[in-house]
Amino acid sequence: MAAKIIDGKKMADALLDNAALKIAALSFKPCVAIVLVGDDPASLMYTKKKHDACARVGMESRNVKLPADATQREIIAQVQHLNEDPRVDAILVQLPLPAGVDEDAVLAAVAREKDVDGFHPENFGKLALGIGKIAPCTPKGVIYMLKESGVQLAGKHAVVIGRSRIVGKPLALLLLNEGCTVSVCHSKTKDMGAITRMADIICSAVGKPRLVTADMVKAGAVVIDIGTSKEAEKLVGDVDFAAVSKKASLITPVPGGVGPMTIAMLIENTLVCCENRRKK
Ligand code: NAP
């Protein structure tokens, strides 16, 4: 039977509408500062989508641009300036940063209470301990999609492909916190198919078209495709959608799956930062 498609766009639209109502009821506009260093076309496109979503829900978004040759010291100074600005509730540093800049040092400079992506080492540590208030946007969006689609997580075997700071690792931690048995695959994993075939839930975050093929998927599994790459100018995921959707029970498309949810979670996380800061 063909898999049911999880409509990330529809879920994200509902979340944005809800956020717009919440913001309209406030006496001030929450504000997120988006720091972009350089002019990488993909980063420009992602940050534009984030600013557009902020405008849609009535949130202020500050466009903080630095040239591609900005030094680490200059980037950190800008972040510290935003840390101290009482009108800024949340700070997002668009990754990747130019070669030669230590991302860890920049992310550790973001004030913990304004860390909208949850990448500060203390916030990431709290996520690992299951006591965090902020979870990185993409993994948080994946958990939301699974729950909203009625997937019971506790006791399920979830396989995460990818172990990056942005997606794979925090997603594995969130699934673990939800009571899943979690396996994490990466570029050094041997015989990945043997592991994914045991999975009730497969989440792939790599960026390689057709990495996940139908023979790697157990019948009835839930498949979340986080990866994005361009093939002949078309956005594609990691999953061989046509074949896998005949075997899975639930599947996300690319585009229209996880992508819009990442943006919706940025808005949610900005509101979380805003509430935490302003109730102090
Ligand atoms: P990344 O930092 O490049 O990490 C990719 C991960 O994939 C690494 O852990 C790598 O393993 C693993 N990998 C590479 N080749 C593999 C293979 N053949 N088999 C198994 N694992 C392999 O990328 P990222 O930032 O996590 O992003 C991953 C993908 O998600 C990208 O396509 C990105 O565009 C997409 N993404 C989408 C959204 C969205 O909103 N839809 C948001 C963020 C990212 P090693 O660690 O061993 O190198």
Short mmCIF file of C-alpha atoms and ligand atoms in Angstrom, two decimals:
data_model
loop_
_atom_site.label_atom_id
_atom_site.label_comp_id
_atom_site.label_asym_id
_atom_site.label_seq_id
_atom_site.Cartn_x
_atom_site.Cartn_y
_atom_site.Cartn_z
CA MET A 1 0.00 0.00 0.00
CA ALA A 2 1.21 3.52 -0.76
CA ALA A 3 2.53 5.51 2.19
CA LYS A 4 0.58 8.41 3.63
CA ILE A 5 2.44 11.64 2.91
CA ILE A 6 3.18 13.91 5.88
CA ASP A 7 2.41 17.44 4.69
CA GLY A 8 5.05 19.58 6.41
CA LYS A 9 3.89 22.73 4.64
CA LYS A 10 0.35 22.38 6.01
CA MET A 11 1.59 21.64 9.53
CA ALA A 12 3.99 24.60 9.39
CA ASP A 13 1.26 26.94 8.10
CA ALA A 14 -0.97 26.00 11.04
CA LEU A 15 1.89 26.65 13.48
CA LEU A 16 2.65 30.02 11.88
CA ASP A 17 -1.01 31.06 12.02
CA ASN A 18 -1.09 30.14 15.69
CA ALA A 19 2.14 32.06 16.37
CA ALA A 20 0.70 35.12 14.58
CA LEU A 21 -2.30 35.09 16.94
CA LYS A 22 -0.03 34.80 19.99
CA ILE A 23 2.16 37.68 18.78
CA ALA A 24 -0.83 39.88 17.96
CA ALA A 25 -1.93 39.55 21.59
CA LEU A 26 1.43 40.85 22.91
CA SER A 27 2.11 44.50 23.68
CA PHE A 28 5.50 44.31 21.92
CA LYS A 29 7.06 42.60 18.90
CA PRO A 30 9.43 39.72 19.71
CA CYS A 31 12.69 40.14 17.81
CA VAL A 32 15.14 37.65 16.33
CA ALA A 33 18.50 38.79 14.94
CA ILE A 34 19.74 36.70 12.02
CA VAL A 35 23.49 36.97 11.53
CA LEU A 36 24.70 36.18 8.02
CA VAL A 37 28.39 36.24 7.20
CA GLY A 38 29.24 36.42 3.49
CA ASP A 39 26.94 35.83 0.53
CA ASP A 40 26.68 32.07 0.09
CA PRO A 41 23.59 31.67 -2.18
CA ALA A 42 22.05 28.81 -0.12
CA SER A 43 22.49 30.75 3.13
CA LEU A 44 20.99 33.86 1.50
CA MET A 45 17.99 31.80 0.42
CA TYR A 46 17.53 30.20 3.88
CA THR A 47 17.82 33.53 5.70
CA LYS A 48 15.34 35.15 3.31
CA LYS A 49 12.80 32.42 4.11
CA LYS A 50 13.37 33.03 7.82
CA HIS A 51 12.88 36.80 7.50
CA ASP A 52 9.75 36.22 5.39
CA ALA A 53 8.27 33.91 8.03
CA CYS A 54 8.96 36.50 10.75
CA ALA A 55 7.19 39.17 8.70
CA ARG A 56 4.25 36.82 8.13
CA VAL A 57 3.69 36.27 11.87
CA GLY A 58 4.32 39.91 12.85
CA MET A 59 7.70 39.28 14.47
CA GLU A 60 10.65 41.63 14.07
CA SER A 61 13.67 40.11 12.36
CA ARG A 62 16.94 41.96 12.23
CA ASN A 63 19.10 41.36 9.21
CA VAL A 64 22.68 41.48 10.51
CA LYS A 65 25.08 41.11 7.59
CA LEU A 66 28.85 40.84 7.77
CA PRO A 67 31.22 40.60 4.81
CA ALA A 68 32.71 37.22 3.82
CA ASP A 69 36.13 38.34 5.05
CA ALA A 70 34.89 39.31 8.54
CA THR A 71 37.25 37.95 11.18
CA GLN A 72 36.20 35.66 13.99
CA ARG A 73 36.81 38.50 16.43
CA GLU A 74 34.49 40.80 14.43
CA ILE A 75 31.75 38.15 14.26
CA ILE A 76 31.97 37.50 18.00
CA ALA A 77 31.92 41.26 18.71
CA GLN A 78 28.71 41.53 16.67
CA VAL A 79 27.16 38.61 18.56
CA GLN A 80 28.13 40.19 21.90
CA HIS A 81 26.57 43.47 20.81
CA LEU A 82 23.31 41.60 20.09
CA ASN A 83 23.59 39.76 23.44
CA GLU A 84 23.55 43.12 25.19
CA ASP A 85 20.75 44.65 23.13
CA PRO A 86 17.62 44.44 25.31
CA ARG A 87 15.35 44.63 22.26
CA VAL A 88 16.76 41.40 20.79
CA ASP A 89 15.11 38.24 22.16
CA ALA A 90 16.86 35.64 20.04
CA ILE A 91 20.02 35.32 17.95
CA LEU A 92 20.55 32.98 15.02
CA VAL A 93 23.98 32.62 13.42
CA GLN A 94 23.47 31.20 9.94
CA LEU A 95 25.80 28.23 9.35
CA PRO A 96 28.15 27.40 7.77
CA LEU A 97 30.50 30.26 8.65
CA PRO A 98 33.32 31.03 6.20
CA ALA A 99 36.35 28.73 6.25
CA GLY A 100 38.84 29.63 8.96
CA VAL A 101 36.19 30.85 11.43
CA ASP A 102 35.81 28.62 14.49
CA GLU A 103 32.05 27.90 14.57
CA ASP A 104 32.28 26.51 18.11
CA ALA A 105 33.77 29.77 19.38
CA VAL A 106 31.08 31.87 17.67
CA LEU A 107 28.20 29.68 18.85
CA ALA A 108 29.55 29.66 22.41
CA ALA A 109 29.52 33.47 22.34
CA VAL A 110 25.72 33.61 21.89
CA ALA A 111 23.96 34.39 25.18
CA ARG A 112 22.39 31.12 26.40
CA GLU A 113 18.97 32.69 26.85
CA LYS A 114 19.00 34.11 23.29
CA ASP A 115 20.33 30.91 21.67
CA VAL A 116 17.38 30.25 19.36
CA ASP A 117 19.05 27.25 17.68
CA GLY A 118 20.11 25.55 20.91
CA PHE A 119 23.70 25.19 19.67
CA HIS A 120 25.41 26.80 22.70
CA PRO A 121 27.37 24.00 24.46
CA GLU A 122 25.39 24.48 27.68
CA ASN A 123 22.04 24.27 25.89
CA PHE A 124 23.23 21.25 23.87
CA GLY A 125 24.35 19.60 27.12
CA LYS A 126 20.93 20.24 28.66
CA LEU A 127 19.31 18.70 25.58
CA ALA A 128 21.45 15.59 26.10
CA LEU A 129 20.33 15.47 29.74
CA GLY A 130 16.69 15.85 28.70
CA ILE A 131 16.27 19.10 30.68
CA GLY A 132 16.64 21.63 27.84
CA LYS A 133 14.15 24.40 27.09
CA ILE A 134 15.39 24.91 23.52
CA ALA A 135 15.98 22.19 20.91
CA PRO A 136 17.56 22.84 17.50
CA CYS A 137 14.88 23.80 14.97
CA THR A 138 15.11 20.99 12.40
CA PRO A 139 15.16 18.06 14.88
CA LYS A 140 12.42 19.73 16.93
CA GLY A 141 10.35 20.00 13.76
CA VAL A 142 10.87 16.29 13.01
CA ILE A 143 9.66 15.26 16.47
CA TYR A 144 6.63 17.54 16.06
CA MET A 145 5.80 15.98 12.66
CA LEU A 146 6.04 12.45 14.04
CA LYS A 147 3.80 13.20 17.02
CA GLU A 148 1.31 15.21 14.98
CA SER A 149 1.06 12.27 12.56
CA GLY A 150 0.12 9.98 15.45
CA VAL A 151 3.39 8.04 15.60
CA GLN A 152 3.94 6.58 19.09
CA LEU A 153 7.64 7.03 19.77
CA ALA A 154 8.33 5.17 23.02
CA GLY A 155 9.65 1.68 22.34
CA LYS A 156 10.23 2.23 18.61
CA HIS A 157 13.56 1.58 16.96
CA ALA A 158 14.61 4.84 15.29
CA VAL A 159 17.59 4.98 12.94
CA VAL A 160 19.10 8.42 12.32
CA ILE A 161 21.41 8.73 9.34
CA GLY A 162 23.84 11.62 9.89
CA ARG A 163 25.49 12.83 13.09
CA SER A 164 25.95 16.58 12.59
CA ARG A 165 25.55 19.16 15.32
CA ILE A 166 22.65 20.75 13.43
CA VAL A 167 20.50 17.71 12.72
CA GLY A 168 21.68 14.13 13.28
CA LYS A 169 23.08 14.30 16.81
CA PRO A 170 20.35 16.46 18.40
CA LEU A 171 17.66 14.44 16.62
CA ALA A 172 19.11 11.19 18.02
CA LEU A 173 19.06 12.74 21.51
CA LEU A 174 15.46 13.96 21.16
CA LEU A 175 14.32 10.52 19.96
CA LEU A 176 16.16 8.92 22.88
CA ASN A 177 14.46 11.37 25.27
CA GLU A 178 11.12 10.26 23.77
CA GLY A 179 11.85 6.61 24.66
CA CYS A 180 13.01 5.36 21.27
CA THR A 181 15.81 2.84 20.88
CA VAL A 182 18.18 4.84 18.69
CA SER A 183 20.85 3.80 16.21
CA VAL A 184 22.96 6.46 14.49
CA CYS A 185 24.56 5.81 11.10
CA HIS A 186 27.18 7.98 9.43
CA SER A 187 29.83 7.91 6.75
CA LYS A 188 31.87 5.24 8.55
CA THR A 189 28.90 2.90 9.13
CA LYS A 190 29.29 -0.52 7.56
CA ASP A 191 26.28 -2.24 5.94
CA MET A 192 23.84 0.57 6.70
CA GLY A 193 20.97 -1.39 5.12
CA ALA A 194 21.26 -4.10 7.79
CA ILE A 195 20.63 -1.40 10.42
CA THR A 196 17.91 0.56 8.61
CA ARG A 197 15.94 -2.63 7.82
CA MET A 198 15.42 -3.06 11.59
CA ALA A 199 14.04 0.48 11.94
CA ASP A 200 10.44 1.43 12.72
CA ILE A 201 11.44 5.04 11.99
CA ILE A 202 14.19 6.16 9.60
CA CYS A 203 15.35 9.80 9.62
CA SER A 204 17.92 10.63 6.98
CA ALA A 205 19.99 13.85 7.22
CA VAL A 206 22.88 13.51 4.81
CA GLY A 207 22.33 15.38 1.52
CA LYS A 208 22.86 12.51 -0.93
CA PRO A 209 20.10 11.72 -3.43
CA ARG A 210 18.79 8.11 -3.31
CA LEU A 211 20.93 7.19 -0.32
CA VAL A 212 17.88 5.46 1.19
CA THR A 213 16.51 2.89 -1.24
CA ALA A 214 13.46 0.65 -0.92
CA ASP A 215 15.54 -2.44 -0.04
CA MET A 216 16.83 -0.59 3.06
CA VAL A 217 13.32 -0.01 4.44
CA LYS A 218 11.14 -2.42 6.43
CA ALA A 219 7.53 -2.63 5.19
CA GLY A 220 5.40 -0.17 7.16
CA ALA A 221 8.31 1.93 8.46
CA VAL A 222 8.01 5.71 8.91
CA VAL A 223 10.51 7.60 6.74
CA ILE A 224 11.52 11.21 7.43
CA ASP A 225 13.66 12.78 4.72
CA ILE A 226 15.65 15.72 6.04
CA GLY A 227 18.41 15.81 3.42
CA THR A 228 18.30 18.32 0.59
CA SER A 229 20.38 18.52 -2.55
CA LYS A 230 19.96 19.89 -6.04
CA GLU A 231 19.67 17.52 -9.01
CA ALA A 232 19.13 19.10 -12.42
CA GLU A 233 18.03 22.32 -10.64
CA LYS A 234 15.42 20.34 -8.67
CA LEU A 235 15.41 20.07 -4.87
CA VAL A 236 15.62 16.40 -3.86
CA GLY A 237 15.95 14.54 -0.57
CA ASP A 238 18.03 11.53 0.53
CA VAL A 239 15.22 9.05 -0.03
CA ASP A 240 14.25 7.33 -3.28
CA PHE A 241 10.73 8.68 -2.80
CA ALA A 242 9.00 6.86 -5.67
CA ALA A 243 10.13 3.39 -4.55
CA VAL A 244 10.21 3.92 -0.77
CA SER A 245 6.72 5.44 -0.65
CA LYS A 246 5.36 2.08 -1.92
CA LYS A 247 6.81 0.32 1.14
CA ALA A 248 6.66 2.83 4.02
CA SER A 249 3.52 3.65 6.02
CA LEU A 250 4.29 7.36 6.37
CA ILE A 251 6.80 9.48 4.45
CA THR A 252 7.82 13.13 4.13
CA PRO A 253 8.31 14.69 0.68
CA VAL A 254 11.13 16.99 -0.43
CA PRO A 255 10.23 19.82 -0.88
CA GLY A 256 7.23 20.39 1.40
CA GLY A 257 8.30 18.14 4.27
CA VAL A 258 10.84 18.98 6.94
CA GLY A 259 11.98 22.29 5.39
CA PRO A 260 8.90 24.40 6.25
CA MET A 261 8.85 22.87 9.74
CA THR A 262 12.39 24.12 10.42
CA ILE A 263 11.19 27.68 9.78
CA ALA A 264 8.08 27.21 11.92
CA MET A 265 10.27 25.96 14.78
CA LEU A 266 12.50 29.03 14.50
CA ILE A 267 9.40 31.14 15.21
CA GLU A 268 8.42 28.83 18.10
CA ASN A 269 11.92 28.94 19.57
CA THR A 270 12.04 32.74 19.31
CA LEU A 271 8.84 32.87 21.33
CA VAL A 272 10.36 30.47 23.90
CA CYS A 273 13.47 32.71 24.20
CA CYS A 274 11.24 35.75 24.47
CA GLU A 275 9.08 34.23 27.25
CA ASN A 276 12.11 32.99 29.19
CA ARG A 277 13.88 36.35 29.00
CA ARG A 278 10.96 38.62 29.69
CA LYS A 279 9.56 36.68 32.65
CA LYS A 280 12.90 36.97 34.53
P1 NAP B 1 26.52 17.64 7.42
O1 NAP B 1 27.03 18.43 8.57
O2 NAP B 1 27.27 17.62 6.15
O3 NAP B 1 26.35 16.14 7.94
C1 NAP B 1 26.06 15.09 7.06
C2 NAP B 1 26.11 13.80 7.82
O4 NAP B 1 25.90 12.74 6.87
C3 NAP B 1 27.46 13.51 8.50
O5 NAP B 1 27.23 13.06 9.81
C4 NAP B 1 28.08 12.41 7.62
O6 NAP B 1 28.84 11.48 8.33
C5 NAP B 1 26.84 11.71 7.10
N1 NAP B 1 27.11 11.01 5.84
C6 NAP B 1 27.79 11.45 4.76
N2 NAP B 1 27.80 10.50 3.80
C7 NAP B 1 27.15 9.43 4.30
C8 NAP B 1 26.83 8.15 3.79
N3 NAP B 1 27.20 7.78 2.56
N4 NAP B 1 26.14 7.31 4.57
C9 NAP B 1 25.74 7.68 5.81
N5 NAP B 1 26.00 8.89 6.36
C10 NAP B 1 26.70 9.75 5.60
O7 NAP B 1 25.05 18.08 7.05
P2 NAP B 1 23.84 18.63 7.97
O8 NAP B 1 24.03 20.05 8.24
O9 NAP B 1 23.57 17.68 9.08
O10 NAP B 1 22.65 18.49 6.93
C11 NAP B 1 22.30 17.22 6.40
C12 NAP B 1 21.32 17.39 5.28
O11 NAP B 1 20.12 17.94 5.80
C13 NAP B 1 21.78 18.34 4.17
O12 NAP B 1 21.31 17.86 2.95
C14 NAP B 1 21.10 19.64 4.53
O13 NAP B 1 20.88 20.46 3.39
C15 NAP B 1 19.81 19.13 5.10
N6 NAP B 1 19.14 20.03 6.03
C16 NAP B 1 17.86 20.27 5.80
C17 NAP B 1 17.17 21.09 6.66
C18 NAP B 1 15.74 21.34 6.41
O14 NAP B 1 15.18 22.21 7.03
N7 NAP B 1 15.11 20.57 5.53
C19 NAP B 1 17.82 21.68 7.74
C20 NAP B 1 19.15 21.39 7.97
C21 NAP B 1 19.81 20.54 7.09
P3 NAP B 1 30.24 11.85 9.07
O15 NAP B 1 29.85 12.57 10.32
O16 NAP B 1 30.87 10.54 9.32
O17 NAP B 1 30.99 12.72 8.11
#
